[in-house]
XYZ file of C-alpha atoms in Angstrom:
93
model
C -119.275 102.446 -66.983
C -123.455 102.136 -66.278
C -124.248 106.071 -65.734
C -122.926 107.335 -68.816
C -125.849 105.318 -70.558
C -128.009 106.785 -72.515
C -131.670 106.306 -71.864
C -132.228 104.925 -75.228
C -129.813 102.070 -74.612
C -131.808 98.956 -74.890
C -130.539 97.676 -71.516
C -132.328 100.839 -69.843
C -135.264 100.364 -71.966
C -135.522 96.834 -70.817
C -134.891 97.931 -67.080
C -137.873 100.549 -67.606
C -140.349 98.053 -69.180
C -139.672 95.720 -66.491
C -140.421 97.814 -63.854
C -143.072 99.669 -65.513
C -144.895 95.802 -64.989
C -144.556 95.488 -61.588
C -144.271 99.143 -60.196
C -146.703 98.850 -57.693
C -145.799 95.423 -56.163
C -141.982 96.860 -56.279
C -143.039 100.234 -54.352
C -145.125 98.314 -52.002
C -142.039 96.230 -51.296
C -139.722 98.592 -50.755
C -142.252 100.387 -48.289
C -142.940 97.322 -46.087
C -139.045 96.597 -46.080
C -138.001 100.482 -44.727
C -141.059 99.978 -42.061
C -139.413 96.748 -41.004
C -135.661 98.015 -41.131
C -136.973 101.107 -38.913
C -138.750 99.137 -36.283
C -135.692 96.404 -36.379
C -133.230 99.568 -35.707
C -135.711 100.792 -33.006
C -135.582 97.584 -30.987
C -131.821 97.853 -29.457
C -132.734 101.657 -28.331
C -135.906 100.692 -26.876
C -134.167 97.745 -25.021
C -131.406 100.082 -23.706
C -134.071 102.638 -22.419
C -135.982 100.062 -20.693
C -132.921 99.132 -18.779
C -131.867 102.598 -17.895
C -135.833 103.115 -16.314
C -136.076 99.801 -14.848
C -132.461 98.983 -13.698
C -130.596 101.843 -13.277
C -133.527 103.985 -12.029
C -135.308 101.337 -9.913
C -138.693 102.204 -11.830
C -140.326 98.904 -12.874
C -142.771 100.856 -14.262
C -140.927 102.767 -16.492
C -139.085 99.574 -17.739
C -142.571 98.057 -18.335
C -143.439 100.928 -20.621
C -140.316 100.651 -22.859
C -140.722 96.621 -22.576
C -144.007 97.217 -24.178
C -142.824 99.494 -26.607
C -140.032 97.019 -27.435
C -142.771 94.286 -28.295
C -144.664 96.413 -29.912
C -141.739 97.079 -32.319
C -141.143 93.431 -32.537
C -144.652 92.784 -33.909
C -144.402 95.623 -36.391
C -140.815 94.445 -37.203
C -142.606 91.293 -37.852
C -145.479 92.340 -40.089
C -143.106 94.489 -42.202
C -141.027 91.092 -42.733
C -144.174 89.230 -43.926
C -145.114 92.507 -46.098
C -141.992 92.924 -47.581
C -141.943 89.242 -48.563
C -145.723 89.148 -49.918
C -145.107 92.242 -52.161
C -141.861 91.051 -53.230
C -142.768 87.832 -54.291
C -146.046 89.496 -55.815
C -143.230 91.948 -58.022
C -141.089 88.756 -58.834
C -144.056 86.697 -60.592
């Protein structure tokens, strides 16, 4: 069982050594991935709010506001994807 291994186990030491070499790149890739996932999960909610505000309420301005927020979330999602790819690649090398 993996959780019962002691910190002196050679495989644990190897993993710690490998991660210590790329800690900064690894943590940055995790942060960018979290940003990407947050934006990715916000997009359906924003689209639903745009439909509710624009179609059901009859307010084109409300739909435009949420549509703009949706586009901003799409840009953040793309930036998060690119940041994750960059830092994950740097951590891998």
